Tab-separated table of C-alpha atoms and ligand atoms in Angstrom:
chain	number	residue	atom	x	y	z
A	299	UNK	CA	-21.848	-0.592	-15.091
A	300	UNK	CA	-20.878	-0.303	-11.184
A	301	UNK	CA	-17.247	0.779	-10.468
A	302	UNK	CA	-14.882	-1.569	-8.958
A	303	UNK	CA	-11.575	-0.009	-6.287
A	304	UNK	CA	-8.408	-1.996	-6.631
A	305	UNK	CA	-6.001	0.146	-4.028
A	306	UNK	CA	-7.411	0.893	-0.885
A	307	UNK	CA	-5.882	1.497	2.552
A	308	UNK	CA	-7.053	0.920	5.960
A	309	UNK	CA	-5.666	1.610	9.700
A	310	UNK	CA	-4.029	-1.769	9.638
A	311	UNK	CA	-2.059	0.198	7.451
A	312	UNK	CA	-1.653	3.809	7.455
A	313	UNK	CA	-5.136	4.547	6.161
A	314	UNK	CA	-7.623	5.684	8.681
A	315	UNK	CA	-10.944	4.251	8.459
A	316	UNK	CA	-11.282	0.693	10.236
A	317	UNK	CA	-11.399	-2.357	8.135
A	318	UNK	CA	-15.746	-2.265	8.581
A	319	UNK	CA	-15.735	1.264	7.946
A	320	UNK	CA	-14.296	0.573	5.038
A	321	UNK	CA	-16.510	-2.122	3.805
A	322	UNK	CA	-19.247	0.315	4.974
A	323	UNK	CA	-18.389	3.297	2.750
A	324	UNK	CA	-17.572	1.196	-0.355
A	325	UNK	CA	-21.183	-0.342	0.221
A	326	UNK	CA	-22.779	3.023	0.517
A	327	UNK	CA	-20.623	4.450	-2.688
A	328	UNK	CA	-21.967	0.832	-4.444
A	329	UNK	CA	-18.766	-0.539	-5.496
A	330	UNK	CA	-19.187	-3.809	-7.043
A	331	UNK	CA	-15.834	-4.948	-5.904
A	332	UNK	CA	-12.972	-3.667	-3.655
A	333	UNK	CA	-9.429	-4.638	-2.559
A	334	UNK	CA	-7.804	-4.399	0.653
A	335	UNK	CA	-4.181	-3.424	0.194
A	336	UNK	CA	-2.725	-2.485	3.317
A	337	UNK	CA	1.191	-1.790	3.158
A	338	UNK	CA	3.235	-4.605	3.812
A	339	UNK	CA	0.529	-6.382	5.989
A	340	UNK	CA	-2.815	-8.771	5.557
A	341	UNK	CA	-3.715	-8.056	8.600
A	342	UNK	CA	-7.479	-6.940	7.639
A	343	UNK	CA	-8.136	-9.494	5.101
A	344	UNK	CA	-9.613	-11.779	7.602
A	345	UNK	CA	-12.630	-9.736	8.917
A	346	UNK	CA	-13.284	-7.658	5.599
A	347	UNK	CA	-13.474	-11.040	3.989
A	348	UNK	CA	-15.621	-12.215	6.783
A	349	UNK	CA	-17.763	-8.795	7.238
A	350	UNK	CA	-18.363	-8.685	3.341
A	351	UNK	CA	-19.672	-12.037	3.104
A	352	UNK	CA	-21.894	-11.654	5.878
A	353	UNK	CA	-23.076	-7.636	5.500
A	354	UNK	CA	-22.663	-7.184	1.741
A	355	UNK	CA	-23.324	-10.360	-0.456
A	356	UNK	CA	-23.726	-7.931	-3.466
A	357	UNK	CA	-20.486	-6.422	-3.003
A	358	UNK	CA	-17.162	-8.469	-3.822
A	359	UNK	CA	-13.746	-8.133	-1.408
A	360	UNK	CA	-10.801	-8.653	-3.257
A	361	UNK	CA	-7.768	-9.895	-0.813
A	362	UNK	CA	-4.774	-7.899	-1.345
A	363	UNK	CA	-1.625	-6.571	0.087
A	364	UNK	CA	0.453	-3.584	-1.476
A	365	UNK	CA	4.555	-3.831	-0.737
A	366	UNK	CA	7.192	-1.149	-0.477
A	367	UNK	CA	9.846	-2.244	-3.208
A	368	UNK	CA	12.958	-0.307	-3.285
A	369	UNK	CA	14.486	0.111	-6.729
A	370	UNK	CA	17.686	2.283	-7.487
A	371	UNK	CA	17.023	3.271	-4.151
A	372	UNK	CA	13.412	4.876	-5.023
A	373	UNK	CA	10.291	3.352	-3.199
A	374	UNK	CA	8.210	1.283	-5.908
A	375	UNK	CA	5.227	-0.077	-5.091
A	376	UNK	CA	3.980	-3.305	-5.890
A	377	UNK	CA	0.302	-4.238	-5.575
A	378	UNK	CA	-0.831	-7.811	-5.289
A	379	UNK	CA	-4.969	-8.968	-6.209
A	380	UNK	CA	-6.887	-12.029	-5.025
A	381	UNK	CA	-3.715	-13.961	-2.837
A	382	UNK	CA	-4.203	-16.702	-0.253
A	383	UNK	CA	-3.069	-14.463	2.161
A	384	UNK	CA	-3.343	-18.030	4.399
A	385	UNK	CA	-0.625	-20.010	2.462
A	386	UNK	CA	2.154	-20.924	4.652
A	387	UNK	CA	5.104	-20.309	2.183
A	388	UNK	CA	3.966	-16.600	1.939
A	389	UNK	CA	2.871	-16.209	6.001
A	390	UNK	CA	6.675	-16.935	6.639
A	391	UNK	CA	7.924	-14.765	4.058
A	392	UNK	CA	6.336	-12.147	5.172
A	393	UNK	CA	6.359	-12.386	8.657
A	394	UNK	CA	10.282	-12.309	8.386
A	395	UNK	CA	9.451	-8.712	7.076
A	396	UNK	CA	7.587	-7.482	9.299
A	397	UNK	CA	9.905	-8.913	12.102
A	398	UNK	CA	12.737	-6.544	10.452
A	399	UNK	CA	10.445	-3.380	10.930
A	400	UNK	CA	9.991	-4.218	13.899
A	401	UNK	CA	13.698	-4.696	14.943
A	402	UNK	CA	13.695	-1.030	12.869
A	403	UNK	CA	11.348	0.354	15.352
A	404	UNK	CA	12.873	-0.678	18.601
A	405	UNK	CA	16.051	1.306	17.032
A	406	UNK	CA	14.600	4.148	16.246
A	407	UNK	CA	12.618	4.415	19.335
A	408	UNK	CA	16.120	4.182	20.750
A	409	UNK	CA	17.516	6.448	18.879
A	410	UNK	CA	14.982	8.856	19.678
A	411	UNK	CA	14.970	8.859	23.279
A	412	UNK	CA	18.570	8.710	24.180
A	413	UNK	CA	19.735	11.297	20.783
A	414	UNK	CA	17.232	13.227	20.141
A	415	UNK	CA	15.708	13.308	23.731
A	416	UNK	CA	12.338	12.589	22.436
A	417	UNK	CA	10.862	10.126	24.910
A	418	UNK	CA	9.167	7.102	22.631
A	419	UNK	CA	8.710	3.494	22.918
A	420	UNK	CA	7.789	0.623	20.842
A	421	UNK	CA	5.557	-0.552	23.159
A	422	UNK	CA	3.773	3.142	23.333
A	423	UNK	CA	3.446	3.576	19.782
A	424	UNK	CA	1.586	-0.218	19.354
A	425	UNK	CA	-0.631	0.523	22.071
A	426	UNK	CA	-1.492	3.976	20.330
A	427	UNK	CA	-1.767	1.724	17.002
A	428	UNK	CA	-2.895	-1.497	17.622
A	429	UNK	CA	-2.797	-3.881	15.672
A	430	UNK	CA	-0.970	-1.229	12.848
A	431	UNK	CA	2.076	-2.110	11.327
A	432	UNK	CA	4.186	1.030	12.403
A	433	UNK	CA	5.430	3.460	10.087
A	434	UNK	CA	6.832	6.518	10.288
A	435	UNK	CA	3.278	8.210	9.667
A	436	UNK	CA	2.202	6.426	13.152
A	437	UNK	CA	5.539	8.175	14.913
A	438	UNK	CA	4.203	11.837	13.348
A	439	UNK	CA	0.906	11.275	14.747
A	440	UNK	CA	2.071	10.046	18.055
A	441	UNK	CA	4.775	12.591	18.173
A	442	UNK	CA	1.795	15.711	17.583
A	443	UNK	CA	-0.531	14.075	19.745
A	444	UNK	CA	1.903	13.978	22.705
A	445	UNK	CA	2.903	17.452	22.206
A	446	UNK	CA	6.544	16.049	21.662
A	447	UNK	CA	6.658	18.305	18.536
A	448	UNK	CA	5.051	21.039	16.907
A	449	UNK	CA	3.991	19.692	14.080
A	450	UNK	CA	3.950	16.868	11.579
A	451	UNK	CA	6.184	18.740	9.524
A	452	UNK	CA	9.046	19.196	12.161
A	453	UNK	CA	9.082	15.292	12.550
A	454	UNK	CA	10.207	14.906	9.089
A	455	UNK	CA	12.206	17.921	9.049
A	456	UNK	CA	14.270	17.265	11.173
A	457	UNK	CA	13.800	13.884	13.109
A	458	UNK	CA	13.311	11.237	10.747
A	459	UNK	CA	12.877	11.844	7.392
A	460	UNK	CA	14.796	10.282	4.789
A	461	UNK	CA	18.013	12.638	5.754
A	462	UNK	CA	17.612	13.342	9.255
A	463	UNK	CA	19.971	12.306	12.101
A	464	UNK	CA	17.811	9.791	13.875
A	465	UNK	CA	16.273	8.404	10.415
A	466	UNK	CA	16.509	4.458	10.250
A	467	UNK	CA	16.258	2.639	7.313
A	468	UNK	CA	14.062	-0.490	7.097
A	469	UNK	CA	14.847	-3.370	5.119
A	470	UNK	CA	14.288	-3.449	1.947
A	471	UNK	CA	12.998	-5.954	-0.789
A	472	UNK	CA	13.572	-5.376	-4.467
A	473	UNK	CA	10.423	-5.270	-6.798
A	474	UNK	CA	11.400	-9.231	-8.043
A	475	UNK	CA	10.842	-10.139	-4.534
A	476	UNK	CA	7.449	-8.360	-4.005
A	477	UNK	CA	6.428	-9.896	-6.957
A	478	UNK	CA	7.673	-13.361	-5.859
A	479	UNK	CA	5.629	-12.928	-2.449
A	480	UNK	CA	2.389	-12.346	-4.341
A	481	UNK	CA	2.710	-15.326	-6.565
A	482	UNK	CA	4.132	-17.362	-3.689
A	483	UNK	CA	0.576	-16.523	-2.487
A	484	UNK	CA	-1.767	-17.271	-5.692
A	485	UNK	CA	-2.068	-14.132	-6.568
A	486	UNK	CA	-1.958	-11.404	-9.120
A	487	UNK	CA	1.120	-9.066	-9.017
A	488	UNK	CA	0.426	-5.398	-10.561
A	489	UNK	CA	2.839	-2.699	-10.455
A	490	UNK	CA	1.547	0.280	-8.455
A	491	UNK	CA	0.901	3.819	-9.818
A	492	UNK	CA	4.042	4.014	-12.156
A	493	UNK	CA	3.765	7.848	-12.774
A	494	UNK	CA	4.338	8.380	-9.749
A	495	UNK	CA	8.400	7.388	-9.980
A	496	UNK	CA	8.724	10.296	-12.160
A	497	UNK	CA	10.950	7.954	-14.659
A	498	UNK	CA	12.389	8.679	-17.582
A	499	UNK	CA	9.583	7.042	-20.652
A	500	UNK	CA	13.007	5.318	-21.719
A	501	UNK	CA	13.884	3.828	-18.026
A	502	UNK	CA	9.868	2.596	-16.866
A	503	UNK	CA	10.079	0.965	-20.212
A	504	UNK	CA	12.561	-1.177	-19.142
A	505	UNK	CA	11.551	-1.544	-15.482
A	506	UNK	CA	7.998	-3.273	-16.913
A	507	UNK	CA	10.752	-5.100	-19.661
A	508	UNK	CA	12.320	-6.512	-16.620
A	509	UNK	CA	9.515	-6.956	-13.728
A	510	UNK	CA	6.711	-8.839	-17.038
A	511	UNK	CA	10.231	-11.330	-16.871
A	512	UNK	CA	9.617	-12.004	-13.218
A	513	UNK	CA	6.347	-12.664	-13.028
A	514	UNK	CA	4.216	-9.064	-13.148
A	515	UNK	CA	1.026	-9.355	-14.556
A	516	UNK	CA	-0.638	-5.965	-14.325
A	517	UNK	CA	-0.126	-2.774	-14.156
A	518	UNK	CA	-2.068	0.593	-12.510
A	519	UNK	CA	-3.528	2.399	-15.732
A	520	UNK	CA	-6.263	3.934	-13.806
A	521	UNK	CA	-5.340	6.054	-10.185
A	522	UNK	CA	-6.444	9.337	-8.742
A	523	UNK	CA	-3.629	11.578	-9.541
A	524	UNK	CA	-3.361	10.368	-13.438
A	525	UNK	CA	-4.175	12.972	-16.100
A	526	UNK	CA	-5.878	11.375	-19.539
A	527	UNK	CA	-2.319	11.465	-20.853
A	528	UNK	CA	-0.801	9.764	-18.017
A	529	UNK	CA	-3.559	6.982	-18.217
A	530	UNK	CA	-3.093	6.724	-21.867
A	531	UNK	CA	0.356	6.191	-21.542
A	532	UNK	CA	-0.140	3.285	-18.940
A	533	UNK	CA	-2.662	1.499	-21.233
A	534	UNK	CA	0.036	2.070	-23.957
A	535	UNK	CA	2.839	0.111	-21.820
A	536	UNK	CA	0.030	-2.920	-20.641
A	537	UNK	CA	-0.613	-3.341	-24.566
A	538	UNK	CA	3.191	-3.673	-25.401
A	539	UNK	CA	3.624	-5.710	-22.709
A	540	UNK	CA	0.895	-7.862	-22.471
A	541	UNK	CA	0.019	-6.615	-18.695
A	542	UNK	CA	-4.168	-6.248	-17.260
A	543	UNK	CA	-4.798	-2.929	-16.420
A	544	UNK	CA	-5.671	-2.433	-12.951
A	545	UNK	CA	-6.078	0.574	-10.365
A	546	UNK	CA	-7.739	2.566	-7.888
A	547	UNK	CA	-7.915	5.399	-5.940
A	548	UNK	CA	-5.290	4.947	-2.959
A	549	UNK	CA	-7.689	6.053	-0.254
A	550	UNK	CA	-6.616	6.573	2.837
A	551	UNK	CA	-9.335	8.177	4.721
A	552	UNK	CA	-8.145	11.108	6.411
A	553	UNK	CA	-4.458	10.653	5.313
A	554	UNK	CA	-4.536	11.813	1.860
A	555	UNK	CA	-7.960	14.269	2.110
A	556	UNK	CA	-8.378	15.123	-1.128
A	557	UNK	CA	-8.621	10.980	-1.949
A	558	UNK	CA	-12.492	9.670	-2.430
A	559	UNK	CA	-12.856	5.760	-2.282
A	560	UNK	CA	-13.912	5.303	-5.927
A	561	UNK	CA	-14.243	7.838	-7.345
A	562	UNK	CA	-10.722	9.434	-5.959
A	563	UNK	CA	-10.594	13.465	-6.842
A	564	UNK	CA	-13.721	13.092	-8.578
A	565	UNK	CA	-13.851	11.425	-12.154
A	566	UNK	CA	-11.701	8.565	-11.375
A	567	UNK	CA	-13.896	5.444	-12.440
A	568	UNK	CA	-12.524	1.719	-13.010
A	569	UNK	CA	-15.341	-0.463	-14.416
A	570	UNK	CA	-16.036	-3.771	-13.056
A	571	UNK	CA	-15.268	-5.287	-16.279
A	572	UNK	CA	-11.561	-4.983	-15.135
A	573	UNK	CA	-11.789	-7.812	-13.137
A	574	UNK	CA	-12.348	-9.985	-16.068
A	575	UNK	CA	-8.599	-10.301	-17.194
A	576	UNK	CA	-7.691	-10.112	-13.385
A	577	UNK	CA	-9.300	-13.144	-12.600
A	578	UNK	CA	-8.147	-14.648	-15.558
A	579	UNK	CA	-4.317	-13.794	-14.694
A	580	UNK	CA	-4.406	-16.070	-11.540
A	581	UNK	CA	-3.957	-19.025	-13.567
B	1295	LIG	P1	8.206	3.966	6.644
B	1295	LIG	O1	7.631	2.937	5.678
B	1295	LIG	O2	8.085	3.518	8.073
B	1295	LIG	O3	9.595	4.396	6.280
B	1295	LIG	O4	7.269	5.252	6.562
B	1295	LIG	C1	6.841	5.750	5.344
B	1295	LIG	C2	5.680	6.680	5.610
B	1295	LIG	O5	6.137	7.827	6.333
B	1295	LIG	C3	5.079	7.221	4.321
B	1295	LIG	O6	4.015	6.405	3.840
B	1295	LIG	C4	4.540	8.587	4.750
B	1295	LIG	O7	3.254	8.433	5.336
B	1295	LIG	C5	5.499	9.014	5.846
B	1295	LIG	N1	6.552	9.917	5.383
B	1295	LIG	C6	7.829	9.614	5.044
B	1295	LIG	N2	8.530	10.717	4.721
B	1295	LIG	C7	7.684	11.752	4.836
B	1295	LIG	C8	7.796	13.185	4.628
B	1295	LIG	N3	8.942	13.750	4.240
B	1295	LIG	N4	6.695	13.933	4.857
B	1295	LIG	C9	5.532	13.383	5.256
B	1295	LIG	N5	5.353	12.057	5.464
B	1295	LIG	C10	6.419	11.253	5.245
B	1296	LIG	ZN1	-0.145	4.438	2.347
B	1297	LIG	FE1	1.642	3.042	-3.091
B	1298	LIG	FE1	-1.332	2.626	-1.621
């Protein structure tokens, strides 16, 4: 049985392979099927779709977008498989999102320059990243490249990380509304490596109680950083909830090194047979 990748990031997000690379090195590590889920943007769903079809008829791309949730004030991460990233309903949605990062990034810029006296512009950092939707990884890099800083860790020390004087927050959607965009858009809305929130067994209980009532129908069982425990216990909360198990490695090229596509730190594996029940929860 090939292995399939359900979380993968490229530089329309903050990943750093391009959208081809990407289709590249999933052909050469023989996925049978991979998603695109780019923070917050679909940006790359066009030409991987395109690309795949054309380079890689063996290989299946799986349209998807991945969007920062904020619960209890704690980023949450909502994954969302096989959407018509095309409908209109969902293109307005979300481009009223990324229009508020935006307006975020203008401020900050601001902020920056006339505060911190760190000369940076909007306009500099999308011509650094174009076509990127710009986060505050894409300020680090520009900020070391430029020599405003040090280092990577002095921009979140002490310009703009989540405490820091010239920090702006973006707005932020709760996890009902992520999951609203993804069915707005056909698709299938899976709740993004849940270990990671370091909740209490008692309190991600009730988060999946409350997110199966609007609408989630998977959940991330299988991811890079799990332990056979952790795993187990993600398979355990699908089964009570009636969720598909879905995953992936999170790969992000250069961004998080020690992240393979596939096969993540090394024994990660997702069978293809997990996108039985995916395809089934569209309907
Ligand atoms: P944003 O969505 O624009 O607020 O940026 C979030 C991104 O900034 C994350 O995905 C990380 O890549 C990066 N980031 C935020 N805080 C830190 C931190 N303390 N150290 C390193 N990277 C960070
Ligand atoms: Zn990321
Ligand atoms: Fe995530
Ligand atoms: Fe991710």
């Amino acid at each position: 049985m090939r292995a399939v990748d359900l979380h993968t990031h490229s530089n329309c997000s903050d990943g750093t392979y391009s959208v081809k690379e990407l289709m590249d090195y999933a052909h050469e590590k023989n996925l049978a099927a991979i998603a695109l889920t780019d923070h917050d943007t679909v940006d790359g769903l066009d030409e991987a779709i395109e690309y795949v079809s054309e380079k890689y008829p063996d290989m299946e791309l799986v349209p998807g977008i991945e969007f920062s949730t904020v619960e209890e004030g704690k980023d949450v991460h909502i994954v969302g498989l096989y959407i018509d990233h095309h409908k209109e309903s969902f293109v307005e949605k979300l481009q009223q999102f990324i229009n508020s990062r935006t307006n975020r990034n203008i401020k900050m810029c601001k902020k920056l320059t006339e505060e911190a006296g760190i000369p940076i512009t909007y306009e500099a950092l999308l011509s650094s990243f174009p076509g990127a939707v710009i986060t505050r990884a894409h300020y680090a890099q520009y900020m070391v490249e430029n020599e405003l800083v040090g280092s990577r860790s002095e921009v979140f020390d002490k310009y703009i990380g989540d405490n820091c004087p010239y920090y702006i927050e973006r707005e932020k959607i709760s996890p009902e509304e992520g999951i609203s965009y993804i069915l707005e858009a056909g698709g299938v809305p899976i709740l993004a490596h849940p270990i990671l929130y370091h909740m209490s067994d008692r309190k991600l209980d009730a988060l999946v109680a409350r997110l199966k009532g609007a609408g989630l129908k998977g959940i991330e069982a299988i991811y890079s950083t799990y332990s056979s425990a952790e795993e187990r216990q993600v398979k355990e909360l699908a089964a009570k909830y009636d969720l598909v198990i879905s995953g992936g490695s999170d790969f992000h090229g250069a961004n998080k090194p020690d992240i393979d596509l596939g096969c993540g730190r090394g024994k990660l594996f997702l069978p293809e047979d997990v996108l039985i029940p995916i395809k089934d929860a569209r309907k």
